[in-house]
mmCIF file of C-alpha atoms in Angstrom:
data_model
loop_
_atom_site.group_PDB
_atom_site.id
_atom_site.type_symbol
_atom_site.label_atom_id
_atom_site.label_comp_id
_atom_site.label_asym_id
_atom_site.label_seq_id
_atom_site.Cartn_x
_atom_site.Cartn_y
_atom_site.Cartn_z
ATOM 1 C CA MET A 1 87.127 86.699 92.790
ATOM 2 C CA CYS A 2 88.843 87.474 89.490
ATOM 3 C CA ALA A 3 90.034 90.982 90.306
ATOM 4 C CA VAL A 4 92.473 92.383 92.826
ATOM 5 C CA ASP A 5 90.691 93.164 96.090
ATOM 6 C CA SER A 6 89.699 96.808 95.756
ATOM 7 C CA VAL A 7 89.695 97.296 99.529
ATOM 8 C CA THR A 8 92.943 95.713 100.729
ATOM 9 C CA GLY A 9 94.852 95.519 97.445
ATOM 10 C CA PHE A 10 95.902 91.978 98.398
ATOM 11 C CA TRP A 11 96.228 89.646 95.420
ATOM 12 C CA LEU A 12 96.897 85.974 94.823
ATOM 13 C CA GLY A 13 99.021 84.759 91.935
ATOM 14 C CA VAL A 14 101.204 82.072 90.410
ATOM 15 C CA ILE A 15 104.749 82.699 89.199
ATOM 16 C CA GLU A 16 106.368 80.219 86.863
ATOM 17 C CA GLY A 17 109.719 80.983 88.439
ATOM 18 C CA PHE A 18 111.362 77.589 88.824
ATOM 19 C CA TYR A 19 114.469 75.970 87.318
ATOM 20 C CA GLY A 20 114.515 73.007 84.988
ATOM 21 C CA ARG A 21 111.794 71.780 82.659
ATOM 22 C CA SER A 22 109.390 74.584 81.806
ATOM 23 C CA TRP A 23 105.710 74.443 80.948
ATOM 24 C CA SER A 24 104.509 74.605 77.360
ATOM 25 C CA TRP A 25 102.702 77.648 75.977
ATOM 26 C CA ARG A 26 99.544 75.588 75.706
ATOM 27 C CA GLU A 27 99.791 74.608 79.369
ATOM 28 C CA ARG A 28 100.265 78.248 80.328
ATOM 29 C CA GLY A 29 97.249 79.254 78.294
ATOM 30 C CA ASP A 30 95.140 76.562 79.941
ATOM 31 C CA TYR A 31 96.158 77.935 83.330
ATOM 32 C CA ALA A 32 94.376 81.231 82.780
ATOM 33 C CA SER A 33 90.877 79.801 83.113
ATOM 34 C CA PHE A 34 91.978 77.424 85.867
ATOM 35 C CA LEU A 35 93.446 80.239 87.962
ATOM 36 C CA ALA A 36 90.393 82.428 87.510
ATOM 37 C CA ALA A 37 88.055 79.621 88.578
ATOM 38 C CA ALA A 38 90.258 78.741 91.557
ATOM 39 C CA GLY A 39 90.300 82.318 92.896
ATOM 40 C CA TYR A 40 93.666 83.637 91.696
ATOM 41 C CA GLN A 41 94.135 87.063 90.152
ATOM 42 C CA CYS A 42 97.435 86.862 88.244
ATOM 43 C CA TYR A 43 99.882 84.679 86.322
ATOM 44 C CA LEU A 44 103.549 85.699 86.033
ATOM 45 C CA TYR A 45 105.878 84.282 83.387
ATOM 46 C CA ALA A 46 109.450 83.964 84.680
ATOM 47 C CA PRO A 47 110.891 80.471 84.061
ATOM 48 C CA LYS A 48 114.610 80.313 84.796
ATOM 49 C CA ALA A 49 115.064 78.094 81.726
ATOM 50 C CA ASP A 50 114.087 80.909 79.344
ATOM 51 C CA ALA A 51 117.548 82.169 78.390
ATOM 52 C CA ALA A 52 116.110 85.306 76.790
ATOM 53 C CA LEU A 53 114.983 86.487 80.216
ATOM 54 C CA ARG A 54 118.042 85.331 82.161
ATOM 55 C CA ARG A 55 121.373 84.207 80.699
ATOM 56 C CA ALA A 56 120.952 85.968 77.333
ATOM 57 C CA TRP A 57 118.937 88.940 78.575
ATOM 58 C CA ARG A 58 121.396 91.416 77.027
ATOM 59 C CA GLU A 59 120.363 90.244 73.558
ATOM 60 C CA PRO A 60 117.229 91.729 71.931
ATOM 61 C CA LEU A 61 114.148 89.768 72.943
ATOM 62 C CA PRO A 62 113.203 87.150 70.302
ATOM 63 C CA GLU A 63 110.136 87.970 68.232
ATOM 64 C CA THR A 64 108.774 84.480 68.859
ATOM 65 C CA LEU A 65 108.830 85.102 72.619
ATOM 66 C CA LEU A 66 107.104 88.461 72.245
ATOM 67 C CA GLN A 67 104.407 86.890 70.088
ATOM 68 C CA SER A 68 103.857 84.059 72.566
ATOM 69 C CA LEU A 69 103.628 86.488 75.479
ATOM 70 C CA THR A 70 101.166 88.658 73.580
ATOM 71 C CA ALA A 71 98.935 85.661 72.927
ATOM 72 C CA LEU A 72 99.213 84.551 76.551
ATOM 73 C CA GLY A 73 98.309 88.030 77.746
ATOM 74 C CA GLN A 74 95.205 88.007 75.580
ATOM 75 C CA THR A 75 94.221 84.619 77.004
ATOM 76 C CA CYS A 76 94.672 85.851 80.568
ATOM 77 C CA ARG A 77 92.638 88.994 79.917
ATOM 78 C CA ALA A 78 89.854 86.930 78.352
ATOM 79 C CA ALA A 79 89.789 84.749 81.472
ATOM 80 C CA GLY A 80 89.605 87.809 83.718
ATOM 81 C CA ILE A 81 93.045 87.618 85.344
ATOM 82 C CA GLN A 82 96.121 89.817 85.202
ATOM 83 C CA TRP A 83 99.427 88.725 83.708
ATOM 84 C CA GLY A 84 103.043 89.722 83.939
ATOM 85 C CA VAL A 85 106.663 88.873 83.147
ATOM 86 C CA GLY A 86 109.761 88.449 85.298
ATOM 87 C CA LEU A 87 113.214 89.358 83.953
ATOM 88 C CA SER A 88 116.296 87.905 85.710
ATOM 89 C CA PRO A 89 119.297 89.927 84.473
ATOM 90 C CA LEU A 90 122.071 87.459 85.306
ATOM 91 C CA GLY A 91 125.334 89.320 85.877
ATOM 92 C CA TYR A 92 123.668 92.730 85.818
ATOM 93 C CA GLY A 93 126.205 95.508 86.205
ATOM 94 C CA SER A 94 129.203 93.472 85.138
ATOM 95 C CA GLU A 95 129.271 95.028 81.652
ATOM 96 C CA SER A 96 129.116 98.636 80.576
ATOM 97 C CA GLY A 97 125.737 99.572 79.207
ATOM 98 C CA ASP A 98 123.827 97.084 81.352
ATOM 99 C CA ALA A 99 121.528 99.755 82.778
ATOM 100 C CA ARG A 100 120.582 100.890 79.288
ATOM 101 C CA ARG A 101 120.056 97.301 78.104
ATOM 102 C CA LEU A 102 117.855 96.397 81.050
ATOM 103 C CA LEU A 103 115.729 99.483 80.568
ATOM 104 C CA ASP A 104 115.359 98.657 76.882
ATOM 105 C CA ARG A 105 114.206 95.096 77.691
ATOM 106 C CA LEU A 106 111.688 96.343 80.247
ATOM 107 C CA ARG A 107 110.305 98.908 77.819
ATOM 108 C CA THR A 108 109.971 96.248 75.117
ATOM 109 C CA LEU A 109 108.060 93.988 77.481
ATOM 110 C CA ASP A 110 105.929 96.884 78.695
ATOM 111 C CA GLN A 111 104.789 97.540 75.138
ATOM 112 C CA LEU A 112 103.032 94.149 75.251
ATOM 113 C CA GLY A 113 100.676 95.573 77.867
ATOM 114 C CA PRO A 114 101.372 93.384 80.918
ATOM 115 C CA ASP A 115 99.811 94.312 84.242
ATOM 116 C CA ARG A 116 103.059 93.592 86.104
ATOM 117 C CA LEU A 117 106.783 93.530 85.378
ATOM 118 C CA CYS A 118 109.230 91.968 87.830
ATOM 119 C CA VAL A 119 112.980 92.575 88.020
ATOM 120 C CA LEU A 120 114.370 89.466 89.690
ATOM 121 C CA PHE A 121 117.821 89.598 91.283
ATOM 122 C CA ASP A 122 117.398 86.269 93.085
ATOM 123 C CA ASP A 123 120.032 83.542 92.851
ATOM 124 C CA MET A 124 122.764 85.628 91.282
ATOM 125 C CA ALA A 125 125.997 86.974 92.708
ATOM 126 C CA LEU A 126 126.288 90.745 92.405
ATOM 127 C CA PRO A 127 128.860 93.262 93.647
ATOM 128 C CA PRO A 128 128.042 93.973 97.327
ATOM 129 C CA ARG A 129 129.068 97.621 97.126
ATOM 130 C CA ASP A 130 125.989 99.847 97.028
ATOM 131 C CA LEU A 131 123.937 96.768 96.167
ATOM 132 C CA ALA A 132 120.590 98.226 97.263
ATOM 133 C CA SER A 133 120.951 101.465 95.294
ATOM 134 C CA HIS A 134 122.375 99.535 92.334
ATOM 135 C CA GLN A 135 119.266 97.351 92.176
ATOM 136 C CA ALA A 136 116.787 100.094 92.985
ATOM 137 C CA ARG A 137 118.220 102.188 90.151
ATOM 138 C CA ALA A 138 117.050 99.615 87.613
ATOM 139 C CA VAL A 139 113.453 100.058 88.782
ATOM 140 C CA LEU A 140 113.707 103.830 89.109
ATOM 141 C CA ASP A 141 114.999 104.100 85.539
ATOM 142 C CA ALA A 142 111.954 102.153 84.337
ATOM 143 C CA LEU A 143 109.619 104.444 86.231
ATOM 144 C CA ASP A 144 111.359 107.528 84.863
ATOM 145 C CA ALA A 145 110.980 106.108 81.360
ATOM 146 C CA GLY A 146 107.228 105.803 81.770
ATOM 147 C CA VAL A 147 106.860 102.044 82.082
ATOM 148 C CA ARG A 148 103.149 101.520 82.688
ATOM 149 C CA ALA A 149 103.106 98.052 84.283
ATOM 150 C CA ARG A 150 103.132 97.681 88.061
ATOM 151 C CA LEU A 151 106.752 96.987 89.037
ATOM 152 C CA ALA A 152 108.134 94.508 91.555
ATOM 153 C CA LEU A 153 111.686 93.627 92.601
ATOM 154 C CA CYS A 154 113.111 90.434 94.035
ATOM 155 C CA PRO A 155 116.186 91.153 96.183
ATOM 156 C CA THR A 156 119.334 89.057 96.044
ATOM 157 C CA TYR A 157 118.740 88.361 99.735
ATOM 158 C CA TYR A 158 115.066 87.440 99.664
ATOM 159 C CA CYS A 159 114.838 85.799 103.100
ATOM 160 C CA ASP A 160 116.764 85.630 106.359
ATOM 161 C CA ASP A 161 118.271 82.223 105.580
ATOM 162 C CA PRO A 162 122.095 82.346 106.020
ATOM 163 C CA LEU A 163 122.325 79.964 103.068
ATOM 164 C CA LEU A 164 122.031 82.984 100.783
ATOM 165 C CA ASP A 165 125.070 84.579 102.441
ATOM 166 C CA GLN A 166 127.031 81.376 101.883
ATOM 167 C CA LEU A 167 126.077 81.261 98.209
ATOM 168 C CA PHE A 168 126.278 84.940 97.264
ATOM 169 C CA GLY A 169 128.518 86.513 99.891
ATOM 170 C CA GLN A 170 127.693 88.313 103.116
ATOM 171 C CA ARG A 171 124.686 90.554 102.644
ATOM 172 C CA PRO A 172 125.464 94.252 103.034
ATOM 173 C CA GLU A 173 124.490 95.791 106.348
ATOM 174 C CA GLY A 174 121.166 97.588 106.132
ATOM 175 C CA TYR A 175 120.442 96.098 102.712
ATOM 176 C CA LEU A 176 116.658 95.846 103.115
ATOM 177 C CA GLU A 177 116.365 99.236 104.805
ATOM 178 C CA GLN A 178 118.301 100.905 101.998
ATOM 179 C CA LEU A 179 116.241 99.129 99.373
ATOM 180 C CA GLY A 180 113.005 100.155 101.050
ATOM 181 C CA ALA A 181 114.094 103.780 101.313
ATOM 182 C CA ALA A 182 115.148 103.960 97.651
ATOM 183 C CA LEU A 183 112.052 102.386 96.103
ATOM 184 C CA PRO A 184 108.736 104.252 95.691
ATOM 185 C CA ALA A 185 105.910 102.819 97.787
ATOM 186 C CA ALA A 186 104.082 101.485 94.724
ATOM 187 C CA VAL A 187 106.930 99.076 93.892
ATOM 188 C CA GLU A 188 106.389 95.654 95.447
ATOM 189 C CA VAL A 189 109.267 93.630 96.924
ATOM 190 C CA PHE A 190 109.325 89.828 96.997
ATOM 191 C CA TRP A 191 110.135 87.905 100.181
ATOM 192 C CA THR A 192 110.049 84.107 100.601
ATOM 193 C CA GLY A 193 109.671 84.023 104.396
ATOM 194 C CA ARG A 194 112.067 83.058 107.136
ATOM 195 C CA SER A 195 113.808 80.592 104.798
ATOM 196 C CA VAL A 196 113.869 79.665 101.139
ATOM 197 C CA LEU A 197 111.449 76.808 101.863
ATOM 198 C CA ASN A 198 108.906 77.193 104.659
ATOM 199 C CA ALA A 199 106.526 74.666 106.164
ATOM 200 C CA GLU A 200 104.784 77.587 107.858
ATOM 201 C CA GLN A 201 104.256 81.238 106.912
ATOM 202 C CA ARG A 202 103.391 83.521 109.858
ATOM 203 C CA ALA A 203 101.949 87.001 109.554
ATOM 204 C CA ARG A 204 104.120 88.356 112.384
ATOM 205 C CA ASP A 205 107.312 87.457 110.497
ATOM 206 C CA PHE A 206 106.258 89.575 107.527
ATOM 207 C CA ARG A 207 105.317 92.529 109.680
ATOM 208 C CA GLN A 208 108.940 92.707 110.842
ATOM 209 C CA VAL A 209 110.176 92.680 107.236
ATOM 210 C CA ALA A 210 107.604 95.326 106.325
ATOM 211 C CA GLU A 211 109.222 97.752 108.784
ATOM 212 C CA ALA A 212 112.568 97.390 107.013
ATOM 213 C CA LEU A 213 111.094 97.628 103.518
ATOM 214 C CA ARG A 214 108.610 100.396 104.387
ATOM 215 C CA ARG A 215 105.887 98.378 102.657
ATOM 216 C CA LYS A 216 104.090 95.075 102.994
ATOM 217 C CA PRO A 217 106.219 92.398 101.301
ATOM 218 C CA LEU A 218 104.999 90.336 98.359
ATOM 219 C CA LEU A 219 105.248 86.686 99.410
ATOM 220 C CA TRP A 220 107.033 84.393 96.953
ATOM 221 C CA ASP A 221 105.936 81.044 98.376
ATOM 222 C CA ASN A 222 108.195 78.110 97.474
ATOM 223 C CA TYR A 223 105.549 75.457 97.911
ATOM 224 C CA PRO A 224 104.844 73.253 96.021
ATOM 225 C CA VAL A 225 107.918 73.958 93.828
ATOM 226 C CA ASN A 226 110.169 70.901 93.371
ATOM 227 C CA ASP A 227 113.016 72.073 91.146
ATOM 228 C CA GLY A 228 115.929 71.657 93.562
ATOM 229 C CA ARG A 229 118.510 68.981 94.240
ATOM 230 C CA ARG A 230 116.410 67.539 97.070
ATOM 231 C CA THR A 231 112.921 68.714 96.179
ATOM 232 C CA SER A 232 112.909 67.266 92.644
ATOM 233 C CA ASN A 233 112.775 63.912 94.406
ATOM 234 C CA PHE A 234 109.197 64.628 95.513
ATOM 235 C CA LEU A 235 105.757 65.459 94.189
ATOM 236 C CA HIS A 236 103.961 67.919 96.450
ATOM 237 C CA LEU A 237 100.305 67.103 95.894
ATOM 238 C CA LEU A 238 99.040 67.740 99.404
ATOM 239 C CA PRO A 239 97.146 70.930 100.307
ATOM 240 C CA PHE A 240 98.943 73.977 101.683
ATOM 241 C CA ALA A 241 99.527 73.849 105.429
ATOM 242 C CA GLY A 242 100.780 76.434 107.912
ATOM 243 C CA ARG A 243 99.087 79.306 106.057
ATOM 244 C CA SER A 244 96.076 81.211 107.366
ATOM 245 C CA PRO A 245 93.804 84.000 106.050
ATOM 246 C CA ASP A 246 95.416 86.575 108.361
ATOM 247 C CA LEU A 247 98.444 86.606 106.051
ATOM 248 C CA SER A 248 96.457 88.893 103.750
ATOM 249 C CA ASP A 249 96.727 91.652 106.373
ATOM 250 C CA ALA A 250 100.549 91.450 106.419
ATOM 251 C CA LEU A 251 101.236 91.040 102.683
ATOM 252 C CA SER A 252 100.682 93.017 99.505
ATOM 253 C CA GLY A 253 100.116 89.698 97.749
ATOM 254 C CA HIS A 254 100.860 85.985 97.825
ATOM 255 C CA VAL A 255 102.525 84.441 94.766
ATOM 256 C CA VAL A 256 103.034 80.690 94.477
ATOM 257 C CA ASN A 257 105.990 79.048 92.718
ATOM 258 C CA PRO A 258 104.499 75.766 91.433
ATOM 259 C CA MET A 259 106.066 72.453 90.454
ATOM 260 C CA ASN A 260 107.625 71.621 87.095
ATOM 261 C CA GLN A 261 104.458 69.558 86.612
ATOM 262 C CA PRO A 262 101.630 71.996 85.702
ATOM 263 C CA TRP A 263 98.721 69.579 86.016
ATOM 264 C CA LEU A 264 99.786 68.098 89.345
ATOM 265 C CA SER A 265 100.460 71.607 90.684
ATOM 266 C CA ARG A 266 96.746 72.322 90.384
ATOM 267 C CA LEU A 267 96.033 70.110 93.397
ATOM 268 C CA PRO A 268 97.780 72.228 96.076
ATOM 269 C CA LEU A 269 96.994 75.476 94.256
ATOM 270 C CA VAL A 270 93.247 74.966 94.692
ATOM 271 C CA SER A 271 93.714 74.599 98.445
ATOM 272 C CA LEU A 272 95.488 77.941 98.994
ATOM 273 C CA ALA A 273 92.699 80.030 97.483
ATOM 274 C CA ARG A 274 90.241 78.129 99.671
ATOM 275 C CA ILE A 275 92.329 78.883 102.774
ATOM 276 C CA TYR A 276 92.094 82.609 102.039
ATOM 277 C CA ARG A 277 88.340 82.260 101.612
ATOM 278 C CA GLY A 278 88.223 80.773 105.111
ATOM 279 C CA GLU A 279 86.891 77.369 104.054
ATOM 280 C CA GLU A 280 87.411 75.058 107.031
ATOM 281 C CA ASP A 281 88.200 71.900 105.025
ATOM 282 C CA ALA A 282 90.823 73.562 102.805
ATOM 283 C CA ALA A 283 93.757 71.795 104.461
ATOM 284 C CA GLY A 284 94.356 68.190 105.458
ATOM 285 C CA GLU A 285 92.481 65.192 104.073
ATOM 286 C CA GLY A 286 89.393 67.268 103.348
ATOM 287 C CA GLY A 287 91.441 69.671 101.267
ATOM 288 C CA LEU A 288 92.977 66.837 99.262
ATOM 289 C CA GLN A 289 89.563 65.304 98.622
ATOM 290 C CA HIS A 290 88.284 68.643 97.333
ATOM 291 C CA SER A 291 91.335 69.220 95.122
ATOM 292 C CA LEU A 292 91.011 65.744 93.614
ATOM 293 C CA ARG A 293 87.534 66.536 92.307
ATOM 294 C CA GLN A 294 89.165 68.080 89.238
ATOM 295 C CA VAL A 295 90.926 64.797 88.371
ATOM 296 C CA ASP A 296 89.443 62.014 86.234
ATOM 297 C CA ALA A 297 88.112 59.077 88.239
ATOM 298 C CA PRO A 298 90.753 56.403 87.447
ATOM 299 C CA THR A 299 93.671 58.727 88.200
ATOM 300 C CA ARG A 300 91.925 60.259 91.214
ATOM 301 C CA GLY A 301 91.989 57.038 93.204
ATOM 302 C CA LEU A 302 95.682 56.496 92.564
ATOM 303 C CA LEU A 303 96.623 60.060 93.521
ATOM 304 C CA GLN A 304 94.548 59.877 96.682
ATOM 305 C CA ARG A 305 96.403 56.704 97.628
ATOM 306 C CA ASP A 306 99.870 57.984 96.649
ATOM 307 C CA ALA A 307 99.850 61.699 97.538
ATOM 308 C CA GLU A 308 101.374 61.165 100.978
ATOM 309 C CA ARG A 309 103.870 58.623 99.668
ATOM 310 C CA PHE A 310 105.094 60.909 96.881
ATOM 311 C CA ALA A 311 105.503 63.790 99.352
ATOM 312 C CA ALA A 312 107.173 61.848 102.180
ATOM 313 C CA ARG A 313 109.185 59.054 100.567
ATOM 314 C CA GLY A 314 109.920 60.445 97.162
ATOM 315 C CA LEU A 315 111.506 58.904 94.122
ATOM 316 C CA SER A 316 114.831 57.825 95.625
ATOM 317 C CA ASP A 317 113.021 55.747 98.259
ATOM 318 C CA THR A 318 110.948 53.933 95.640
ATOM 319 C CA GLY A 319 112.572 50.628 94.656
ATOM 320 C CA PRO A 320 112.728 49.329 91.069
ATOM 321 C CA ASP A 321 109.905 46.810 91.540
ATOM 322 C CA GLU A 322 107.638 49.360 93.215
ATOM 323 C CA ARG A 323 108.418 51.911 90.518
ATOM 324 C CA GLN A 324 107.513 49.465 87.759
ATOM 325 C CA ALA A 325 104.273 48.600 89.536
ATOM 326 C CA LEU A 326 103.379 52.290 89.796
ATOM 327 C CA LEU A 327 104.254 52.874 86.150
ATOM 328 C CA ALA A 328 101.955 50.028 85.166
ATOM 329 C CA GLU A 329 99.073 51.391 87.237
ATOM 330 C CA TYR A 330 99.401 54.972 86.010
ATOM 331 C CA GLY A 331 99.927 53.635 82.500
ATOM 332 C CA LEU A 332 96.321 52.470 82.511
ATOM 333 C CA CYS A 333 95.146 56.072 83.007
ATOM 334 C CA ASP A 334 94.760 58.310 79.974
ATOM 335 C CA SER A 335 95.074 61.722 81.630
ATOM 336 C CA PRO A 336 97.638 64.541 81.847
ATOM 337 C CA TRP A 337 97.857 63.949 85.606
ATOM 338 C CA ALA A 338 98.959 60.354 85.081
ATOM 339 C CA THR A 339 101.318 61.357 82.269
ATOM 340 C CA GLU A 340 103.188 63.689 84.623
ATOM 341 C CA VAL A 341 103.431 61.030 87.319
ATOM 342 C CA ARG A 342 104.892 58.573 84.821
ATOM 343 C CA ALA A 343 107.426 61.140 83.614
ATOM 344 C CA TRP A 344 108.458 61.798 87.209
ATOM 345 C CA LEU A 345 108.780 58.072 87.930
ATOM 346 C CA ASN A 346 110.962 57.741 84.829
ATOM 347 C CA GLY A 347 113.343 60.399 86.152
ATOM 348 C CA GLU A 348 112.473 63.066 83.586
ATOM 349 C CA TYR A 349 112.402 65.809 86.234
ATOM 350 C CA VAL A 350 115.649 64.938 88.039
ATOM 351 C CA PHE A 351 117.559 68.034 89.164
ATOM 352 C CA ASP A 352 120.332 69.217 86.858
ATOM 353 C CA PRO A 353 122.930 71.363 88.712
ATOM 354 C CA ALA A 354 123.845 73.050 85.429
ATOM 355 C CA CYS A 355 120.450 74.741 85.348
ATOM 356 C CA LEU A 356 121.531 77.131 88.116
ATOM 357 C CA ASN A 357 123.910 78.764 85.670
ATOM 358 C CA ASP A 358 121.377 79.139 82.857
#
């Protein structure tokens, strides 16, 4: 299952699209073989902390980044999965020449040979006037210029949650309909579900969005991501819940936004691919047991014991004595899984509000 389904076109991927502490290039490279073995078809590079692809996107892309992406692309291809890049043009349209600059950045990235390029307008305030056509134009320009990668767009209003209207202003009337009418059918459009974070994803909800967009939406699933003010307090190690195989009929693809912790993210990621394969024990305790098979024995027992605690109680509800006891236990384990738990217990992943402006 290392290629996009040739019948339905549905694909399963991971997008490194979170705020805060990013993964290392070595960790990203290691993910290629993991994703292929787990049943995923694509990895997308789009960390919010990479200023070259967000805050400083108007500047020419650094050669070091282009070299690292080239090497990562080669690793993904060797593993049998696709790869792509997400560009978040913060403040797009506020300066003259932005359309030309964005097109230039997309063409530069396209020359690296990615399978997918994503233009991400999420979490940024933009002028509401003609917002849909303004954003669609960026993609249309890339198509007119001959960009070869498959293109996707993340709207500013990427779910129905009124929180987005509070943060970025009232969404324009008919925004999704206008966006869907302006974009060619081959361009995918991200959608996170009914809310930014969703305990359940239902096929019928996406069918309603598909009517507005004139295409099946591409699900950006914000589980197990933990980069927010509240969510950085938790480690989401438990299997996916509230997702079923019938989602593949309502979506063009399902892309997961993982945690800041790459090794620990592997636990829930394994379960989602198994859900789509229809394996009955993919969720619940059986799913956790299966996911833990990839972990070394000493750490496995601790994570099995603590997975529910880390998801339900979190760091702020762990007293100093309990935290020290946990640090001592995980300190006896020489594994990347245990290293990430210790870093989390030490507060190294605490949410930084400043990161939203990066």
